[in-house]
CSV table of C-alpha atoms in Angstrom, one decimal:
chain,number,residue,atom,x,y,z
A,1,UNK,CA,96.2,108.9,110.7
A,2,UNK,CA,95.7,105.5,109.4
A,3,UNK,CA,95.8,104.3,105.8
A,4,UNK,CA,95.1,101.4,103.7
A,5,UNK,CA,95.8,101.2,99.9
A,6,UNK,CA,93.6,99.7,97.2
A,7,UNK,CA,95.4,100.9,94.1
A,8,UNK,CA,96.2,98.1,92.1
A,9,UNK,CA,94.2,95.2,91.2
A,10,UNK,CA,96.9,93.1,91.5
A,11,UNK,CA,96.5,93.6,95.2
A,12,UNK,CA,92.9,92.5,95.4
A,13,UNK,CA,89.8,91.0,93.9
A,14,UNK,CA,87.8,94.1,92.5
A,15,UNK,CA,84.7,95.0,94.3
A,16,UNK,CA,81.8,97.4,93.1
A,17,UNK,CA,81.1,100.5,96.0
A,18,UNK,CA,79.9,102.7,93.7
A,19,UNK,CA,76.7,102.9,95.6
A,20,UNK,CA,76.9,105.4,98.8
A,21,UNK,CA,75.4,102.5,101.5
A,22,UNK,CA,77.7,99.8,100.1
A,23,UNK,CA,81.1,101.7,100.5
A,24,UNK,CA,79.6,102.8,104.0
A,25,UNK,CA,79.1,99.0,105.1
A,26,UNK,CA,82.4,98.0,103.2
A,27,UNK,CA,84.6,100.7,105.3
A,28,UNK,CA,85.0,98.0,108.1
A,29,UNK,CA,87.0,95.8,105.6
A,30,UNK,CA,88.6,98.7,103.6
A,31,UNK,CA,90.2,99.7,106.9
A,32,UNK,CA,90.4,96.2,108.8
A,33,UNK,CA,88.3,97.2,111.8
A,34,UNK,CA,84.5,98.9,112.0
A,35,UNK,CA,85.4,103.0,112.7
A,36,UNK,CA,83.7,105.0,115.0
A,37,UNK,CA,83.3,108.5,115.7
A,38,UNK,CA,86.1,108.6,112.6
A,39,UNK,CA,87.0,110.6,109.6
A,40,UNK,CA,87.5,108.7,106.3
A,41,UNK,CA,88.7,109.6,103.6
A,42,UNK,CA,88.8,107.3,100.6
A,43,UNK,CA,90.9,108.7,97.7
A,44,UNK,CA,90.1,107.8,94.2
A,45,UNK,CA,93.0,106.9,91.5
A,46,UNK,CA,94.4,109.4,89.3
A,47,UNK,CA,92.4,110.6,86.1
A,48,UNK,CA,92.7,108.3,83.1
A,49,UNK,CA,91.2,104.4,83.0
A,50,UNK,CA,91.3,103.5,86.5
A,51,UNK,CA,89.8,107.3,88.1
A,52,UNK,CA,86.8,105.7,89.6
A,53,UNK,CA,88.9,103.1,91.6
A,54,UNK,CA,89.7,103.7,95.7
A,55,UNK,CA,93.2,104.0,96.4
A,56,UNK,CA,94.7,105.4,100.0
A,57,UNK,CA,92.0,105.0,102.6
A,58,UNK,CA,92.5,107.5,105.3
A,59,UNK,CA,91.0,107.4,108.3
A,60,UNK,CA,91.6,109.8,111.8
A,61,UNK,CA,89.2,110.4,114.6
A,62,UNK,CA,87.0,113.1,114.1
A,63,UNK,CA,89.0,116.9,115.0
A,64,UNK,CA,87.3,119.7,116.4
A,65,UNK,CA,86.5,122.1,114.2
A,66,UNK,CA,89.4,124.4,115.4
A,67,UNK,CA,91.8,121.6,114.4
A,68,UNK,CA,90.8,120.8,110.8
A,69,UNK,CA,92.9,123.0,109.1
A,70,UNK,CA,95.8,121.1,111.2
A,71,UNK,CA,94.8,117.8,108.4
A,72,UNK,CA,96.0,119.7,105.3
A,73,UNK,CA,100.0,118.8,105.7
A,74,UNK,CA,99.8,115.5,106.7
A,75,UNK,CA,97.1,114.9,103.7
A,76,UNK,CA,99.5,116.7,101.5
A,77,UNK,CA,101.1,114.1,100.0
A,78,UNK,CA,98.9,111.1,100.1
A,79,UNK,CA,96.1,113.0,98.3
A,80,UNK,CA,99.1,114.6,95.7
A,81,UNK,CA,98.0,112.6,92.4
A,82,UNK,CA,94.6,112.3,93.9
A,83,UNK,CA,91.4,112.6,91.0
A,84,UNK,CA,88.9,113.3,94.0
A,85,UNK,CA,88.3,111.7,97.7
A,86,UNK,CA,84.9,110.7,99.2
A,87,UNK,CA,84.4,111.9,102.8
A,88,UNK,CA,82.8,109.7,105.3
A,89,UNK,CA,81.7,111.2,108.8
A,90,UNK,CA,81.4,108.5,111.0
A,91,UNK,CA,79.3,109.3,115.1
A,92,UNK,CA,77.6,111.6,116.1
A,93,UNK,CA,74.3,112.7,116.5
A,94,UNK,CA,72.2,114.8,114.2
A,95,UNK,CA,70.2,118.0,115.2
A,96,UNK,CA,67.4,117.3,112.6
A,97,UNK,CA,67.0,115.0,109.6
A,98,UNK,CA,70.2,116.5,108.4
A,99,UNK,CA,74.1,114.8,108.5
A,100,UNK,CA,75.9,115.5,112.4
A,101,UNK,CA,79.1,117.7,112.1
A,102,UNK,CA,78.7,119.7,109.3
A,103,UNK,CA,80.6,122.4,110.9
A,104,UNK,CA,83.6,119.8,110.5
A,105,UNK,CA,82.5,118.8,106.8
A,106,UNK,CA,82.6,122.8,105.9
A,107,UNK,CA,85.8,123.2,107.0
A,108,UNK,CA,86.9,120.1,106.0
A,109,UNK,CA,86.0,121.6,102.2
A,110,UNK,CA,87.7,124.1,103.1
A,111,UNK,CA,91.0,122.3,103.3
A,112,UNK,CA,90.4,120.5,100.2
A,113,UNK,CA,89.6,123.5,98.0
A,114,UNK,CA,93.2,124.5,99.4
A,115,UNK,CA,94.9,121.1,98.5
A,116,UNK,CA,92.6,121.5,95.0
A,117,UNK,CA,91.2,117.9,95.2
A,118,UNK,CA,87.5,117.8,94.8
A,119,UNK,CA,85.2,116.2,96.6
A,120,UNK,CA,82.9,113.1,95.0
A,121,UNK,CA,81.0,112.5,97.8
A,122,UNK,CA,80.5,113.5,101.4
A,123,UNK,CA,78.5,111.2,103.5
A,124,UNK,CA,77.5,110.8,106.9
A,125,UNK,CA,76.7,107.5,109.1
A,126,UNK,CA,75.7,107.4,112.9
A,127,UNK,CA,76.9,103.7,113.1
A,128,UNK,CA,78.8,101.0,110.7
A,129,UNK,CA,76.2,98.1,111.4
A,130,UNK,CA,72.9,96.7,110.2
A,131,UNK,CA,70.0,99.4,110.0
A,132,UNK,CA,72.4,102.4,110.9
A,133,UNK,CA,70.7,105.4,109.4
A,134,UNK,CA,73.2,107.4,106.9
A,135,UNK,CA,72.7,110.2,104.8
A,136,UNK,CA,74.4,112.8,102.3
A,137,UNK,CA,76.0,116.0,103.2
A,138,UNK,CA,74.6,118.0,99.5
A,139,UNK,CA,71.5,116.3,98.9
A,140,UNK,CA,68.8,116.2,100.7
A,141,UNK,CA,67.0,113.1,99.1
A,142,UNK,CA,70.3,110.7,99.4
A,143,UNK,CA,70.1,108.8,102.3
A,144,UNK,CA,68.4,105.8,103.8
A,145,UNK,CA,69.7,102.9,106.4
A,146,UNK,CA,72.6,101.0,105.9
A,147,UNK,CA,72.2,96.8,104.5
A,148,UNK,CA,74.4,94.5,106.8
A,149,UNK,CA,77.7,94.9,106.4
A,150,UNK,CA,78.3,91.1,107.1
A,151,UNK,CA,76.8,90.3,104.5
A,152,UNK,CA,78.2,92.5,101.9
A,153,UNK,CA,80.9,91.2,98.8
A,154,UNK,CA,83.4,93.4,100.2
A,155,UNK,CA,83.3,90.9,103.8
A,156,UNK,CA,83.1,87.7,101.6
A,157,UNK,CA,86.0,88.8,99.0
A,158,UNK,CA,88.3,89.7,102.7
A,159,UNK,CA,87.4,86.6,104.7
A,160,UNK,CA,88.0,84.1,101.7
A,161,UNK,CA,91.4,86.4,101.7
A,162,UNK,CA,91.8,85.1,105.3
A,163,UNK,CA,92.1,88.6,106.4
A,164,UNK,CA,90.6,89.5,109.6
A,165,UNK,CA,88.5,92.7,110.5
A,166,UNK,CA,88.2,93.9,114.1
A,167,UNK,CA,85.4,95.1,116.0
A,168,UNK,CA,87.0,98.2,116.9
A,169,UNK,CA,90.7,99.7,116.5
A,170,UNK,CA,91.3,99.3,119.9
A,171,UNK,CA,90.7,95.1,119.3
A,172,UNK,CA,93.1,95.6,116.4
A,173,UNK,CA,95.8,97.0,118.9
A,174,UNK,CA,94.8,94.8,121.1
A,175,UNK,CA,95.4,91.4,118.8
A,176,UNK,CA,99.1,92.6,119.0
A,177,UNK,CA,99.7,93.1,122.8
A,178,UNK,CA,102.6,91.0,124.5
A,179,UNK,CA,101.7,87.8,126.5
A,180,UNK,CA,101.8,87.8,130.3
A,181,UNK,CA,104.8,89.5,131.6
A,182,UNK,CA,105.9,85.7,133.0
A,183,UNK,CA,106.3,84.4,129.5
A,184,UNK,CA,107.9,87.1,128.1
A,185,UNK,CA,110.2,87.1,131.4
A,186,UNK,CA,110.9,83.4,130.7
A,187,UNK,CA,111.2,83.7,127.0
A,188,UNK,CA,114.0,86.4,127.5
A,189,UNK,CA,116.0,84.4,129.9
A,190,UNK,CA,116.2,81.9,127.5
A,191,UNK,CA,117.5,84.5,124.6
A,192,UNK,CA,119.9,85.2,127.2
A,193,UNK,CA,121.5,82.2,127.7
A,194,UNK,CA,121.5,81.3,124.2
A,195,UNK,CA,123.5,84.5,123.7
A,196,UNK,CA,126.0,83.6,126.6
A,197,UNK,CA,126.8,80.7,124.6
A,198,UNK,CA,127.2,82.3,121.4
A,199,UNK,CA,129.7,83.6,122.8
A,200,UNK,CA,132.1,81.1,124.5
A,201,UNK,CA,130.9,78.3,121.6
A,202,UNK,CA,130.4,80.5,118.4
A,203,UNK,CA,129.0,78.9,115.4
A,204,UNK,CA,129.8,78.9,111.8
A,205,UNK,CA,127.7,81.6,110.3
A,206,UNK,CA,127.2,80.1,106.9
A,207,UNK,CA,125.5,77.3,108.8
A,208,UNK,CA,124.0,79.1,111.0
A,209,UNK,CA,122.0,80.9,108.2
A,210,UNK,CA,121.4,77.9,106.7
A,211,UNK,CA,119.6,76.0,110.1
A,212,UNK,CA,117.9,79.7,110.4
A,213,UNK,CA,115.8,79.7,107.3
A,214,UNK,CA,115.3,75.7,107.7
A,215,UNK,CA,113.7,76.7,110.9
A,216,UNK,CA,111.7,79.6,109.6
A,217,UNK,CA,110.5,77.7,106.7
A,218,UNK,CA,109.5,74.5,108.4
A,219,UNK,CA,107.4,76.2,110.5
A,220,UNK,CA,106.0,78.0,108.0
A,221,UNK,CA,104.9,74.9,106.6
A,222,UNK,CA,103.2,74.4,109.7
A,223,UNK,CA,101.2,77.2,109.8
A,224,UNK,CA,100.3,76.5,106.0
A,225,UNK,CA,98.7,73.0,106.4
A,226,UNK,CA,96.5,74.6,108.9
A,227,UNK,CA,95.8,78.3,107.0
A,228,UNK,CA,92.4,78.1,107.6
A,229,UNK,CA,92.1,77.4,111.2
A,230,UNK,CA,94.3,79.3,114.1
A,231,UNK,CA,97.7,77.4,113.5
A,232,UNK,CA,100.0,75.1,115.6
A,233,UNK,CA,100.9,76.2,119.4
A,234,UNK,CA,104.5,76.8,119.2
A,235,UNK,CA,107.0,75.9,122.8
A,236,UNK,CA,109.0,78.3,124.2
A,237,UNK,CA,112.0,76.7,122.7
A,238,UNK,CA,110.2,77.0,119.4
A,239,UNK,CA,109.3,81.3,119.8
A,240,UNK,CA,112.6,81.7,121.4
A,241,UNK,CA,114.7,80.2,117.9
A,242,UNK,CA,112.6,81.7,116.0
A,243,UNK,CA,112.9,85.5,117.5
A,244,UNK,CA,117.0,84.4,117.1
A,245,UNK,CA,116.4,82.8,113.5
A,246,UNK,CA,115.2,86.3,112.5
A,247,UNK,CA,117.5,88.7,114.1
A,248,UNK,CA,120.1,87.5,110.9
A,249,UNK,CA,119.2,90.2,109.0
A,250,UNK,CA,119.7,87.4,105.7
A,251,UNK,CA,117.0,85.5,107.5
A,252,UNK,CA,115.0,88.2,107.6
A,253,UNK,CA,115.1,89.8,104.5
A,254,UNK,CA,114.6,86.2,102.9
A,255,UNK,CA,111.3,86.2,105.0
A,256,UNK,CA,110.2,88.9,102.6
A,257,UNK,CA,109.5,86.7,99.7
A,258,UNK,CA,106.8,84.6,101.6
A,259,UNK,CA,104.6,87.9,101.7
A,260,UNK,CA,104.4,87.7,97.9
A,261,UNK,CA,101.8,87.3,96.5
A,262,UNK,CA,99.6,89.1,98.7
A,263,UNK,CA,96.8,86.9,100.5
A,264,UNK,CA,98.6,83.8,98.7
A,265,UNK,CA,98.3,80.7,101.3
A,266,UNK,CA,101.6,81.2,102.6
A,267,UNK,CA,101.4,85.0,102.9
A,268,UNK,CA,98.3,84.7,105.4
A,269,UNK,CA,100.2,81.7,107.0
A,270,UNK,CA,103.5,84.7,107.6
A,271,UNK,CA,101.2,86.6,108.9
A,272,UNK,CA,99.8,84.5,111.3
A,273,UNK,CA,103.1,83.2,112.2
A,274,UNK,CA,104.5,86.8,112.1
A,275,UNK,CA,101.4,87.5,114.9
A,276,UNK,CA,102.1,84.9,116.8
A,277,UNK,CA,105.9,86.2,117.5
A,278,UNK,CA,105.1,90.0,117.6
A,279,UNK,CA,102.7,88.8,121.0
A,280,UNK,CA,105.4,85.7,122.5
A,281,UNK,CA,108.4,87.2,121.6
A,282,UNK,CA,110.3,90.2,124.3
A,283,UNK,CA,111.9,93.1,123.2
A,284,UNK,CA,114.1,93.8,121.2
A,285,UNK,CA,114.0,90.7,119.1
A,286,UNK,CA,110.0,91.6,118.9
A,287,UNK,CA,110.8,94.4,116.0
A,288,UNK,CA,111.8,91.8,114.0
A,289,UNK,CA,108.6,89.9,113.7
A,290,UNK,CA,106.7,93.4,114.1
A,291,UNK,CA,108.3,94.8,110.9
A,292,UNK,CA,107.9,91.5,109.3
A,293,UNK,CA,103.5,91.6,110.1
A,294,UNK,CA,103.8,95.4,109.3
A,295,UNK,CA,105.5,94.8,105.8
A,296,UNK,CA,103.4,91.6,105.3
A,297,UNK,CA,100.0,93.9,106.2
A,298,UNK,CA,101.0,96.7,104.1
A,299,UNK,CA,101.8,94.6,101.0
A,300,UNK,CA,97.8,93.7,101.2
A,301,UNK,CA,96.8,97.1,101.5
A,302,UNK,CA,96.1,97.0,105.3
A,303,UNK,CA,97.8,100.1,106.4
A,304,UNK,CA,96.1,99.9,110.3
A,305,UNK,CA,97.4,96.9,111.0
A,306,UNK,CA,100.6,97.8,109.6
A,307,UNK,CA,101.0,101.1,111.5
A,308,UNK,CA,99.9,99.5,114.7
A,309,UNK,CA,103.0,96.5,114.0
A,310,UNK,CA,105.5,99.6,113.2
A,311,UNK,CA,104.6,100.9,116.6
A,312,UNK,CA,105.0,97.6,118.1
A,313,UNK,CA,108.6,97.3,116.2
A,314,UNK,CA,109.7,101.0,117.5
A,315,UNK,CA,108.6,100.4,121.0
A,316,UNK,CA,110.5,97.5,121.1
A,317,UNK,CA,113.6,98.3,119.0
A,318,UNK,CA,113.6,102.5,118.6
A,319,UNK,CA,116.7,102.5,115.9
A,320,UNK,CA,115.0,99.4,113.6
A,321,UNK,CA,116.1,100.2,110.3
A,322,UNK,CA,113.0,98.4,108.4
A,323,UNK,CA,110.5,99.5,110.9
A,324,UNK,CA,111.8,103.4,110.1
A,325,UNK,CA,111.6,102.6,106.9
A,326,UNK,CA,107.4,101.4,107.4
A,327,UNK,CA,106.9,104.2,109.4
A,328,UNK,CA,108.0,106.7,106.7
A,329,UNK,CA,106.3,104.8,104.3
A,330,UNK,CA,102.9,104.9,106.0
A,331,UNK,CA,103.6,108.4,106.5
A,332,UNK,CA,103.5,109.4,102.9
A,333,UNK,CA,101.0,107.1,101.7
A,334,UNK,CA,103.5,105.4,99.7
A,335,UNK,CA,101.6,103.0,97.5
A,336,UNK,CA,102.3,98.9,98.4
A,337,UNK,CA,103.4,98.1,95.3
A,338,UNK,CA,105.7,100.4,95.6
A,339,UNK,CA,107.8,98.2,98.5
A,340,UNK,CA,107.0,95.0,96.6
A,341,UNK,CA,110.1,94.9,95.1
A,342,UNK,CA,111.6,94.2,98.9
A,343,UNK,CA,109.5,90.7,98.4
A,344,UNK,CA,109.9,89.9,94.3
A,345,UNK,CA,112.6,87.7,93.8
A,346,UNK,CA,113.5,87.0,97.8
A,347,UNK,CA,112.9,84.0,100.0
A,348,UNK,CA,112.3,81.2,97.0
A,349,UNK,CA,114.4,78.5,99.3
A,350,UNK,CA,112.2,79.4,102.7
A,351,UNK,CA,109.1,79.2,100.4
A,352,UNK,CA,110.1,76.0,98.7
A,353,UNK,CA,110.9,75.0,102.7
A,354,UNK,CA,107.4,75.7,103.2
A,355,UNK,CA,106.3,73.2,101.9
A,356,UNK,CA,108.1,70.3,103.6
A,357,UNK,CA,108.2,69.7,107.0
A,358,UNK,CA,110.8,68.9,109.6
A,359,UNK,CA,112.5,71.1,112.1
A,360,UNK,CA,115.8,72.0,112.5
A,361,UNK,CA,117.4,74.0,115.3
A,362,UNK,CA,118.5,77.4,115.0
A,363,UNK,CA,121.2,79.5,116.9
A,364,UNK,CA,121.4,83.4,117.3
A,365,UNK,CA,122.8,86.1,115.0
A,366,UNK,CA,122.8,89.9,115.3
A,367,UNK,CA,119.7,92.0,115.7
A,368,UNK,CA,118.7,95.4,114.2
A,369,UNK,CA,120.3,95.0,110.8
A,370,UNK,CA,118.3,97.1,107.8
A,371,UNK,CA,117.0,95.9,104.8
C-alpha cells in the first residue's frame, strides 16, 4: 500500500479540496503519480482544530471483493487517531448511472465500521483526467465530470514545489531504474579499484570525512544554481566518489540536514542529486543514495516515491539499517515530521558548502552503517 502524508502545514502550502471534483483531480499530486484502477484512501486529522485537514493518503489497487477484509490490519495503525477517511474508487466501468464496484465499497464499510472510523465521503471516478465522469457512492444527485486536473491549485502549489507527478506509478518506478548494465559494469569496476587501494594506501579518516562532505556539498551547489532546470551531467569519476563519499555513514547522516526544510531549494536540488545516484550508481553503494531520495521524499509527504526508493535501497543492500528503518516507517504511517528530527540540526557545514563551489576529491569509507 502506498502512502503520502499531508498533516502539518509546515510541510506544505495549504490547499482547499473540500469540493468532491477538486480532491478527485488533486489525487495525482497528493499521491505524486495519476492512479488507476486504485483504492484511495485519504485520512482526515484527528478531531479538534485541524479535523477537516488530509493527513495519510493511502492508496492500493483495487482487491477483489473476497480480499477486502485482508485491508483491515495493515490500515490498522495508519487510520488509529484517524477523525474519518474519504474513499475514492478509481476504474472501472459502471452498470448504470450509478458508481462501478460497489460490491468493494460495501465491504469496504464494512471494514471500517470494524476499525470504527467513519466514512466522509465515498466517491467514485472512471478516470483522473479532464472531462472524466465521477460520481457519489450515497447520493444520487452528487456527481458530474471532473475540471482539468492540470489546471487545478493543487498542480500549481506542487510544481512551484519542484515536485514532479508521474503519469502512472509504473513511470514513477520507472524514473528510478539503473542505467545500462555497461555503465553500472564500468562504474563498479571503478569502486573496485578504488577499494583495492584503500587498502594498500589507507587514508587518514578525519580527512577523509572532511574531502567527503566537500565533495557532497560542492556538488550540491551545482545542482542548486540549476534547481529549476534538470541539473549538471555528472562523469563517472564524479558518481563513482560520490556513491564512496556517502558510504561514511558521517557523510551520510550529515546529508540529512540538506532535506530540511522540505521543498527548500536545496532540498529539491538533494533530491535530484539523490535521483541521479539511485539510477548511476551499482549496488550496494546504491542504498545509500536510495535511502537518502526515500528519506528526502518522505520528509515532503511523498510516501510513493519514498517506498519505491526503500525498495530500490533493499534490493541493493538487504541489511541497510536506514532503509529498514523507511520501510518500517512507511509501514505504519508514521507521520514525516515525526523523522524530522534525523534532519534538524544536521548537515549545516554541507549546506553552507552548498553554496560555494569547487570540487574536491573524495576517497572511500565503509558502507551499510545506520543512522
Amino acid at each position: 500500500m502506498s502512502t503520502s502524508s499531508t498533516t502539518n502545514p509546515e510541510f506544505g502550502t495549504r490547499v482547499d479540496l473540500r469540493s468532491p471534483e477538486q480532491l478527485l483531480a488533486a489525487l495525482p499530486y497528493l499521491l505524486g503519480f495519476t492512479p488507476a484502477d486504485s483504492l484511495v484512501l485519504l485520512a482526515h486529522a484527528p478531531d479538534g482544530p485541524e479535523a477537516d485537514t488530509v493527513g495519510h493518503v493511502m492508496r492500493v489497487d483495487i482487491p477483489d471483493v473476497a480480499a477486502v477484509p485482508e485491508l483491515e490490519p495493515p490500515l490498522r495503525v495508519p487510520l488509529a487517531d484517524a477523525a474519518a477517511v474519504t474513499v475514492v474508487l478509481v476504474g472501472g466501468i459502471a452498470p448504470d448511472e450509478g458508481p462501478a464496484h460497489r460490491d468493494v465499497m460495501r465491504a469496504l464499510t464494512a471494514v471500517m465500521t470494524d476499525l470504527g472510523v467513519p466514512i466522509n465521503h465515498a466517491l467514485w471516478a472512471s478516470e483522473i483526467r479532464l472531462g472524466a465522469r465521477w460520481c457519489c457512492y450515497g447520493d444520487e444527485m452528487c456527481g458530474g465530470e471532473l475540471p482539468d486536473p492540470t489546471a487545478s491549485t493543487m498542480a500549481a502549489v506542487t510544481t512551484h514545489a519542484g515536485q514532479l507527478t508521474y503519469a502512472s506509478r509504473e513511470a514513477m518506478e520507472g524514473a528510478l531504474d539503473p542505467e545500462g548494465a555497461a555503465v553500472l559494469a564500468r562504474r563498479a569496476a571503478l569502486l573496485d579499484l578504488a577499494a583495492s587501494r584503500d587498502e594498500t594506501d589507507p587514508a587518514c579518516r578525519d580527512e577523509e570525512i572532511e574531502n567527503a562532505c566537500a565533495l557532497v556539498g560542492d556538488v550540491l551547489a551545482r545542482f542548486r544554481s540549476g534547481v529549476g532546470g534538470t541539473g549538471p551531467v555528472l562523469s563517472d569519476r564524479e558518481i563513482v566518489e560520490l556513491a564512496r563519499a556517502l558510504t561514511h555513514h558521517e557523510v551520510r547522516d550529515a546529508s540529512f540536514g540538506v532535506c530540511w526544510p522540505p521543498r527548500s531549494d536545496l532540498a529539491v536540488a538533494a533530491e535530484r542529486l539523490w535521483t541521479v545516484l539511485v539510477r548511476g550508481v551499482p549496488a550496494p553503494e546504491r542504498a545509500e543514495a536510495a535511502s537518502l531520495l526515500a528519506y528526502t521524499a518522505y520528509l515532503r509527504g511523498d510516501g510513493p516515491l519514498a517506498g519505491v526508493a526503500v525498495r530500490k535501497a533493499l534490493e541493493s543492500h538487504p541489511g541497510h539499517t536506514l532503509a529498514q528503518l523507511l520501510d518500517r516507517a512507511l509501514a505504519h504511517a508514521v507521520p514525516p515530521e515525526t523523522l524530522a528530527g534525523l534532519a534538524r540540526n544536521r548537515g549545516r557545514h554541507l549546506a553552507l558548502r552548498a553554496g560555494g563551489s569547487g570540487a574536491p576529491g573524495a576517497t572511500r569509507g565503509p558502507g551499510g552503517a545506520g543512522p
